[in-house]
Amino acid sequence: MAADQRPKADTLALRQRLISSSCRLFFPEDPVKIVRAQGQYMYDEQGAEYIDCISNVAHVGHCHPLVVRAAHEQNQVLNTNSRYLHDNIVDYAQRLSETLPEQLCVFYFLNSGSEANDLALRLARHYTGHQDVVVLDHAYHGHLSSLIDISPYKFRNLDGQKEWVHVAPLPDTYRGPYREDHPNPAMAYANEVKRVVSSAQEKGRKIAAFFAESLPSVGGQIIPPAGYFSQVAEHIRKAGGVFVADEIQVGFGRVGKHFWAFQLQGKDFVPDIVTMGKSIGNGHPVACVATTQPVARAFEATGVEYFNTFGGSPVSCAVGLAVLNVLEKEQLQAHATSVGSFLMELLGQQKIKHPIVGDVRGVGLFIGVDLIKDEATRTPATEEAAYLVSRSLRDSEWSGGMEGNRSQVQPALSSHNTLGVLFQFSEEMDMEEEVRSCETLRLQP
């Protein structure tokens, strides 16, 4: 197969001719041509090895043999839609139910996180009879039109905010209005949601749902203060709405301490709807919505069938079951806790040594590093962050994610050599002589 591969320049030329430029590449100034991957490693056409630090899809590692085998074996027997009885879909739903609070006991299977969030929006509106949605600033919930409308990260560059969408401040205790020195940031940020809801109601609007990633990722790897979701849920439910927890990037044990990131908010907090995607299938297109009996029954009462051609297929469910089996067999949730703690300690050391590292935050293997120009103003060090990524890529060290000045670290949970991998990342943050501090950091050719 390798002998038949095109030269990288030819592949790039074909892509530029045939694929829309809206479908962007990582590192567009010098795109990487990845031809294979295994575990936490990716390889280009020259055989150069990269550490995948943003593997929020290949959750248990690229091309995990048990997941690949499960898909292959089921494909050899049957792959059809969910209108036929089959054990895989009910086995999978039962396994998922065992990881969730008992109230979340009805499941819908789909193909992508965007489909899951779109269905969650439909469920919320049918159940409440209301239309409006409260979201967090900088949020991104998917690429469908309905989800662009509730994603400030996207709609601010397109048609703007719809009248039925209401934006509350991101519960960011590093950059937001209520910071680490506030006596009760959870209440303060929840009161902002209450204020947004009240303002909407004064205009005659009715709230159907509050949507939030359990840990906002595009917004900057944010860790909401404990107790925030419970207080928000109280305000939203009082207004007649439901709470939707988007676990698409952060579920399935990534946070280590818990299987679901919303559980970081306390055992008494239970969302009304939970959406899943990305990591659920380790690269296979699988997604899921879990909800309560009352919400599901209201949707069923419309008499309109919900059918998804490929959602819940025998192959998709076999893959989903295999991912759960690997998570359990390899004890990856505990692994995420130990490795994440190790990386947080290493990066914390970099924060002490280098003024450019303004904040290190995270839980399990969901970690963010906030780079700044000045400690007092916390001015984002965007250009410096871009340089660090390009240099590490040039040196074939790691493939990391940057959103402005923030580094996103979400490696595969299954990395067999993770301690060494993460130490290399920390060495990159060590910045060598030419990038010793915020004062000396300069872009290099």
Coordinates of C-alpha atoms in Angstrom, one line a residue:
M1 CA 0.0 0.0 0.0
A2 CA 2.8 2.4 0.9
A3 CA 4.3 2.1 -2.6
D4 CA 1.1 3.3 -4.2
Q5 CA 0.9 6.5 -2.1
R6 CA 1.1 9.8 -3.9
P7 CA 3.8 12.3 -3.1
K8 CA 2.7 14.7 -0.5
A9 CA 2.7 17.6 -2.9
D10 CA 0.4 15.8 -5.3
T11 CA -2.0 14.9 -2.5
L12 CA -2.1 18.6 -1.4
A13 CA -2.7 19.8 -5.0
L14 CA -5.6 17.4 -5.5
R15 CA -7.1 18.4 -2.2
Q16 CA -6.9 22.0 -3.0
R17 CA -8.6 21.3 -6.4
L18 CA -11.3 18.9 -5.2
I19 CA -12.0 19.7 -1.5
S20 CA -13.6 22.9 -0.3
S21 CA -11.2 25.2 1.5
S22 CA -13.8 25.5 4.2
C23 CA -12.6 21.9 5.2
R24 CA -9.5 23.1 6.8
L25 CA -6.2 21.3 7.5
F26 CA -4.2 21.3 10.6
F27 CA -1.0 23.3 10.2
P28 CA -2.1 24.8 6.8
E29 CA 1.3 26.4 6.1
D30 CA 2.9 22.9 6.0
P31 CA 0.2 20.2 6.3
V32 CA 1.1 16.8 7.7
K33 CA 0.3 13.8 5.6
I34 CA -0.6 11.1 8.1
V35 CA -0.7 7.6 6.6
R36 CA -1.1 5.3 9.6
A37 CA -1.4 5.4 13.4
Q38 CA -1.1 3.0 16.3
G39 CA -1.9 3.7 20.0
Q40 CA -0.8 7.2 20.8
Y41 CA 1.4 7.6 17.7
M42 CA 0.8 8.9 14.2
Y43 CA 3.1 8.4 11.2
D44 CA 3.6 10.5 8.1
E45 CA 4.5 9.4 4.6
Q46 CA 8.2 9.6 5.4
G47 CA 7.8 7.4 8.5
A48 CA 8.2 10.3 11.0
E49 CA 6.5 9.6 14.3
Y50 CA 4.2 12.1 16.0
I51 CA 2.7 11.9 19.5
D52 CA -1.1 12.5 19.2
C53 CA -1.9 14.8 22.1
I54 CA -5.4 15.8 20.8
S55 CA -6.8 12.3 20.3
N56 CA -10.3 12.9 21.7
V57 CA -11.6 10.5 19.1
A58 CA -9.2 7.6 19.2
H59 CA -10.1 7.3 22.9
V60 CA -8.5 3.9 23.6
G61 CA -5.7 4.4 21.1
H62 CA -5.5 4.5 17.3
C63 CA -6.4 1.1 15.6
H64 CA -6.9 -0.7 18.9
P65 CA -6.8 -4.4 17.9
L66 CA -9.9 -5.4 20.0
V67 CA -12.0 -2.6 18.5
V68 CA -10.8 -3.3 14.9
R69 CA -11.6 -7.0 15.4
A70 CA -15.0 -6.3 16.8
A71 CA -16.0 -4.2 13.7
H72 CA -14.4 -6.8 11.3
E73 CA -16.1 -9.8 12.8
Q74 CA -19.6 -8.2 12.9
N75 CA -19.2 -6.9 9.4
Q76 CA -18.7 -10.4 8.2
V77 CA -22.0 -11.5 9.7
L78 CA -24.5 -8.7 9.5
N79 CA -24.8 -4.9 9.3
T80 CA -28.3 -3.5 8.9
N81 CA -30.5 -1.0 10.5
S82 CA -32.1 -1.0 13.9
R83 CA -35.6 -1.8 12.7
Y84 CA -34.7 -5.5 13.1
L85 CA -34.3 -7.1 16.5
H86 CA -30.6 -7.6 17.3
D87 CA -28.7 -8.3 20.6
N88 CA -26.0 -5.8 20.0
I89 CA -28.2 -2.7 20.4
V90 CA -29.8 -3.8 23.6
D91 CA -26.6 -5.1 25.0
Y92 CA -24.9 -1.8 24.3
A93 CA -27.7 0.2 25.8
Q94 CA -27.7 -1.9 28.9
R95 CA -23.9 -1.5 29.3
L96 CA -24.2 2.3 28.9
S97 CA -27.0 2.5 31.4
E98 CA -24.8 0.9 34.0
T99 CA -22.4 3.9 33.8
L100 CA -25.1 6.5 34.2
P101 CA -27.5 7.6 37.0
E102 CA -30.6 5.4 36.9
Q103 CA -32.9 8.3 35.8
L104 CA -31.0 8.3 32.4
C105 CA -32.4 5.1 31.1
V106 CA -33.7 5.7 27.5
F107 CA -31.2 5.6 24.6
Y108 CA -31.1 6.8 21.0
F109 CA -28.2 5.8 18.7
L110 CA -26.9 8.1 16.0
N111 CA -23.8 8.7 13.9
S112 CA -22.2 11.9 15.2
G113 CA -22.1 14.3 18.1
S114 CA -23.9 16.9 15.9
E115 CA -26.7 14.5 15.3
A116 CA -26.9 13.8 19.0
N117 CA -27.1 17.5 20.0
D118 CA -29.7 18.2 17.3
L119 CA -31.8 15.4 18.7
A120 CA -31.3 16.7 22.2
L121 CA -32.6 20.0 21.1
R122 CA -35.7 18.4 19.6
L123 CA -36.3 16.3 22.8
A124 CA -36.1 19.4 25.0
R125 CA -38.5 21.4 22.9
H126 CA -41.1 18.6 22.6
Y127 CA -40.9 17.9 26.4
T128 CA -41.1 21.6 27.5
G129 CA -43.2 23.0 24.7
H130 CA -40.8 25.9 24.7
Q131 CA -38.3 27.2 22.1
D132 CA -35.5 29.1 23.6
V133 CA -32.0 27.9 24.6
V134 CA -29.4 29.2 27.0
V135 CA -25.8 28.5 26.1
L136 CA -22.4 29.4 27.4
D137 CA -20.2 32.0 25.7
H138 CA -17.6 30.5 23.3
A139 CA -19.6 27.2 23.1
Y140 CA -19.5 24.9 20.2
H141 CA -22.1 22.1 19.9
G142 CA -21.9 20.9 16.3
H143 CA -22.1 21.8 12.6
L144 CA -25.8 21.4 11.8
S145 CA -27.7 24.6 11.2
S146 CA -29.7 24.1 14.5
L147 CA -26.4 23.8 16.4
I148 CA -24.5 26.6 14.7
D149 CA -27.4 28.7 16.1
I150 CA -26.6 27.7 19.7
S151 CA -22.8 27.9 19.2
P152 CA -21.4 31.4 19.9
Y153 CA -18.0 30.1 18.7
K154 CA -19.6 29.8 15.2
F155 CA -22.6 32.1 14.9
R156 CA -20.7 35.3 15.8
N157 CA -18.8 34.9 12.5
L158 CA -22.0 34.0 10.5
D159 CA -25.6 35.3 10.9
G160 CA -25.3 36.4 14.5
Q161 CA -27.3 35.5 17.5
K162 CA -30.9 34.4 17.0
E163 CA -33.6 35.9 19.3
W164 CA -34.3 32.5 20.8
V165 CA -30.7 32.0 21.9
H166 CA -29.4 33.5 25.2
V167 CA -25.7 33.6 26.1
A168 CA -24.4 33.3 29.6
P169 CA -20.8 33.9 30.7
L170 CA -18.4 31.0 30.5
P171 CA -17.7 29.9 34.1
D172 CA -14.0 30.6 33.7
T173 CA -12.2 31.3 37.0
Y174 CA -9.0 32.4 35.3
R175 CA -10.2 34.9 32.7
G176 CA -13.9 35.4 33.5
P177 CA -15.5 38.1 35.7
Y178 CA -15.4 35.8 38.8
R179 CA -12.0 34.5 39.3
E180 CA -10.0 32.2 41.6
D181 CA -10.1 34.8 44.4
H182 CA -13.9 35.0 44.4
P183 CA -15.5 33.5 47.6
N184 CA -18.2 31.6 45.7
P185 CA -17.6 31.5 41.9
A186 CA -20.2 28.7 41.4
M187 CA -23.0 30.8 42.8
A188 CA -21.8 33.9 41.0
Y189 CA -21.7 32.3 37.6
A190 CA -25.0 30.5 38.2
N191 CA -26.6 33.8 39.1
E192 CA -25.5 35.1 35.7
V193 CA -27.5 32.3 34.1
K194 CA -30.5 33.3 36.4
R195 CA -30.1 36.8 35.2
V196 CA -30.1 35.7 31.5
V197 CA -33.2 33.6 32.1
S198 CA -35.0 36.5 33.8
S199 CA -34.1 38.9 31.0
A200 CA -35.5 36.5 28.4
Q201 CA -38.7 35.9 30.4
E202 CA -39.2 39.7 30.6
K203 CA -39.3 39.7 26.8
G204 CA -41.9 36.9 26.8
R205 CA -39.5 34.2 25.9
K206 CA -39.8 30.6 27.3
I207 CA -36.7 28.5 28.0
A208 CA -36.6 24.9 26.6
A209 CA -33.0 24.0 27.6
F210 CA -29.6 24.9 28.9
F211 CA -26.8 23.4 26.8
A212 CA -23.3 23.0 28.1
E213 CA -20.3 20.9 27.6
S214 CA -19.6 19.3 31.0
L215 CA -16.1 20.7 30.6
P216 CA -16.0 23.4 27.9
S217 CA -13.3 22.6 25.5
V218 CA -13.4 25.0 22.6
G219 CA -13.9 27.7 25.2
G220 CA -10.5 27.0 26.7
Q221 CA -10.4 23.6 28.6
I222 CA -12.5 25.2 31.4
I223 CA -13.2 23.4 34.7
P224 CA -16.5 24.8 36.0
P225 CA -16.5 25.4 39.8
A226 CA -18.1 22.6 41.8
G227 CA -21.8 23.2 42.4
Y228 CA -22.3 25.4 39.4
F229 CA -24.3 22.9 37.3
S230 CA -26.7 22.1 40.2
Q231 CA -27.5 25.7 40.7
V232 CA -27.9 26.3 37.0
A233 CA -30.2 23.3 36.7
E234 CA -32.3 24.8 39.5
H235 CA -32.8 28.1 37.7
I236 CA -33.4 26.4 34.3
R237 CA -35.9 23.9 35.6
K238 CA -37.7 26.6 37.5
A239 CA -38.1 28.4 34.1
G240 CA -39.6 25.1 32.7
G241 CA -36.4 24.0 30.8
V242 CA -34.2 21.0 30.9
F243 CA -30.4 20.6 31.4
V244 CA -28.4 19.1 28.5
A245 CA -24.9 17.9 29.3
D246 CA -22.7 17.6 26.2
E247 CA -20.2 14.8 26.9
I248 CA -19.0 14.5 23.3
Q249 CA -15.4 15.5 24.0
V250 CA -15.1 14.7 27.7
G251 CA -17.0 11.5 28.5
F252 CA -16.1 7.8 28.8
G253 CA -13.5 8.1 31.6
R254 CA -11.4 10.9 30.3
V255 CA -11.6 12.9 33.5
G256 CA -10.3 9.8 35.5
K257 CA -12.2 10.4 38.7
H258 CA -15.5 9.6 37.1
F259 CA -16.8 8.0 33.9
W260 CA -18.8 11.1 33.0
A261 CA -17.5 14.7 33.4
F262 CA -20.8 16.0 34.7
Q263 CA -20.2 13.7 37.7
L264 CA -17.5 16.1 38.8
Q265 CA -20.3 18.4 39.9
G266 CA -21.4 16.1 42.6
K267 CA -23.4 12.9 43.0
D268 CA -26.7 14.8 43.4
F269 CA -26.5 16.5 40.0
V270 CA -28.2 14.6 37.2
P271 CA -28.8 16.2 33.7
D272 CA -32.1 15.6 31.9
I273 CA -30.3 14.7 28.7
V274 CA -26.7 13.5 28.0
T275 CA -25.2 13.5 24.5
M276 CA -22.2 11.4 23.5
G277 CA -20.0 11.1 20.4
K278 CA -16.3 11.2 19.3
S279 CA -14.6 8.8 21.8
I280 CA -17.7 6.5 22.0
G281 CA -16.6 4.7 18.8
N282 CA -12.8 5.2 18.8
G283 CA -13.0 6.6 15.3
H284 CA -16.1 4.7 14.1
P285 CA -19.1 7.0 13.6
V286 CA -21.2 6.3 16.7
A287 CA -23.2 8.7 18.9
C288 CA -25.8 8.5 21.5
V289 CA -28.4 10.4 23.5
A290 CA -29.5 9.3 26.9
T291 CA -32.5 10.8 28.6
T292 CA -35.2 10.2 31.2
Q293 CA -38.5 8.4 30.7
P294 CA -40.6 11.6 30.9
V295 CA -38.5 13.3 28.2
A296 CA -38.6 10.3 26.0
R297 CA -42.4 9.7 26.5
A298 CA -43.1 13.3 25.5
F299 CA -41.2 12.8 22.2
E300 CA -43.0 9.5 21.6
A301 CA -46.4 11.1 22.1
T302 CA -46.0 13.1 18.9
G303 CA -46.5 9.8 17.0
V304 CA -43.5 10.7 14.7
E305 CA -41.0 7.8 14.4
Y306 CA -37.3 8.5 15.1
F307 CA -35.3 6.5 12.6
N308 CA -31.6 6.8 11.9
T309 CA -30.4 4.6 9.0
F310 CA -27.0 3.7 10.4
G311 CA -27.5 4.6 14.1
G312 CA -27.5 1.6 16.3
S313 CA -26.4 -0.8 13.6
P314 CA -24.9 -4.1 14.7
V315 CA -21.4 -3.0 13.7
S316 CA -21.7 0.3 15.4
C317 CA -22.9 -1.3 18.6
A318 CA -20.2 -4.0 18.4
V319 CA -17.6 -1.2 18.2
G320 CA -19.2 0.6 21.1
L321 CA -19.2 -2.5 23.2
A322 CA -15.6 -3.1 22.4
V323 CA -14.6 0.4 23.5
L324 CA -16.3 -0.2 26.8
N325 CA -14.6 -3.6 27.2
V326 CA -11.1 -2.0 26.5
L327 CA -11.8 0.8 29.0
E328 CA -12.6 -1.8 31.6
K329 CA -10.0 -4.4 30.8
E330 CA -7.1 -1.9 30.6
Q331 CA -8.3 0.1 33.5
L332 CA -8.0 3.3 31.5
Q333 CA -10.1 5.5 33.8
A334 CA -7.6 4.9 36.6
H335 CA -4.8 5.3 34.1
A336 CA -6.2 8.7 33.1
T337 CA -6.1 9.8 36.7
S338 CA -2.6 8.8 37.4
V339 CA -1.1 10.0 34.1
G340 CA -3.1 13.2 34.2
S341 CA -1.8 14.0 37.7
F342 CA 1.7 13.3 36.6
L343 CA 1.3 15.7 33.6
M344 CA -0.3 18.4 35.8
E345 CA 2.6 18.2 38.1
L346 CA 5.1 18.5 35.3
L347 CA 3.3 21.4 33.7
G348 CA 2.9 23.1 37.1
Q349 CA 6.7 23.1 37.4
Q350 CA 6.9 24.8 34.0
K351 CA 4.4 27.4 35.3
I352 CA 6.7 28.2 38.3
K353 CA 9.8 28.4 36.0
H354 CA 8.3 30.4 33.1
P355 CA 6.1 33.6 33.3
I356 CA 4.6 32.8 29.9
V357 CA 2.7 29.9 31.5
G358 CA -0.2 31.7 33.1
D359 CA -2.4 28.8 34.1
V360 CA -2.4 25.0 34.0
R361 CA -5.8 23.5 34.6
G362 CA -7.4 20.1 34.0
V363 CA -8.6 16.9 35.4
G364 CA -7.6 13.4 34.2
L365 CA -6.5 13.6 30.6
F366 CA -8.4 16.8 29.8
I367 CA -5.8 19.5 30.3
G368 CA -5.3 23.1 29.2
V369 CA -2.3 25.4 29.3
D370 CA -3.0 29.1 29.1
L371 CA 0.0 31.2 27.8
I372 CA 0.2 34.9 28.6
K373 CA 2.3 37.9 27.8
D374 CA 1.8 39.6 31.2
E375 CA 0.9 38.1 34.6
A376 CA -1.1 41.2 35.7
T377 CA -3.2 41.7 32.6
R378 CA -3.2 38.0 31.5
T379 CA -2.9 39.1 27.9
P380 CA -3.1 36.0 25.6
A381 CA 0.3 35.0 24.1
T382 CA -1.3 33.9 20.8
E383 CA 1.8 34.2 18.5
E384 CA 4.0 32.6 21.0
A385 CA 1.6 29.6 21.4
A386 CA 1.5 29.2 17.6
Y387 CA 5.3 29.1 17.5
L388 CA 5.5 26.4 20.1
V389 CA 3.1 24.2 18.2
S390 CA 4.9 24.8 14.9
R391 CA 8.3 24.1 16.4
S392 CA 7.3 20.9 18.1
L393 CA 5.6 19.7 14.8
R394 CA 8.8 20.6 12.9
D395 CA 10.8 18.5 15.3
S396 CA 8.3 15.6 14.9
E397 CA 7.7 15.6 18.6
W398 CA 3.9 15.9 19.1
S399 CA 0.7 16.9 17.4
G400 CA -1.0 19.2 19.9
G401 CA -4.0 21.5 19.7
M402 CA -4.0 25.2 20.2
E403 CA -7.1 27.5 20.4
G404 CA -5.6 30.9 20.4
N405 CA -3.2 31.0 23.3
R406 CA -4.4 27.9 24.9
S407 CA -2.9 24.5 24.5
Q408 CA -5.3 21.6 24.5
V409 CA -4.0 18.3 25.8
Q410 CA -6.3 15.3 25.3
P411 CA -4.2 12.2 24.5
A412 CA -5.5 8.7 24.1
L413 CA -6.3 7.1 27.4
S414 CA -4.6 3.9 26.3
S415 CA -1.1 5.1 25.8
H416 CA 1.3 2.4 26.8
N417 CA 4.3 4.7 27.0
T418 CA 2.4 7.7 28.3
L419 CA 4.7 8.9 31.0
G420 CA 7.5 9.4 28.4
V421 CA 5.1 10.9 26.0
L422 CA 3.9 13.5 28.4
F423 CA 7.4 14.2 29.6
Q424 CA 8.3 15.1 26.0
F425 CA 5.4 17.5 25.9
S426 CA 6.6 19.1 29.1
E427 CA 10.1 19.4 27.7
E428 CA 8.6 21.3 24.8
M429 CA 7.2 23.7 27.3
D430 CA 10.7 24.1 28.8
M431 CA 11.4 26.3 25.7
E432 CA 15.1 26.1 25.6
E433 CA 17.3 29.2 25.6
E434 CA 15.5 31.3 23.0
V435 CA 12.2 31.1 24.8
R436 CA 13.1 31.3 28.4
S437 CA 10.5 33.7 29.5
C438 CA 7.7 36.0 28.4
E439 CA 10.2 38.8 27.9
T440 CA 12.6 36.8 25.7
L441 CA 10.1 34.7 23.7
R442 CA 10.2 35.7 20.0
L443 CA 8.9 34.1 16.8
Q444 CA 11.7 32.2 15.1
P445 CA 12.0 31.6 11.3

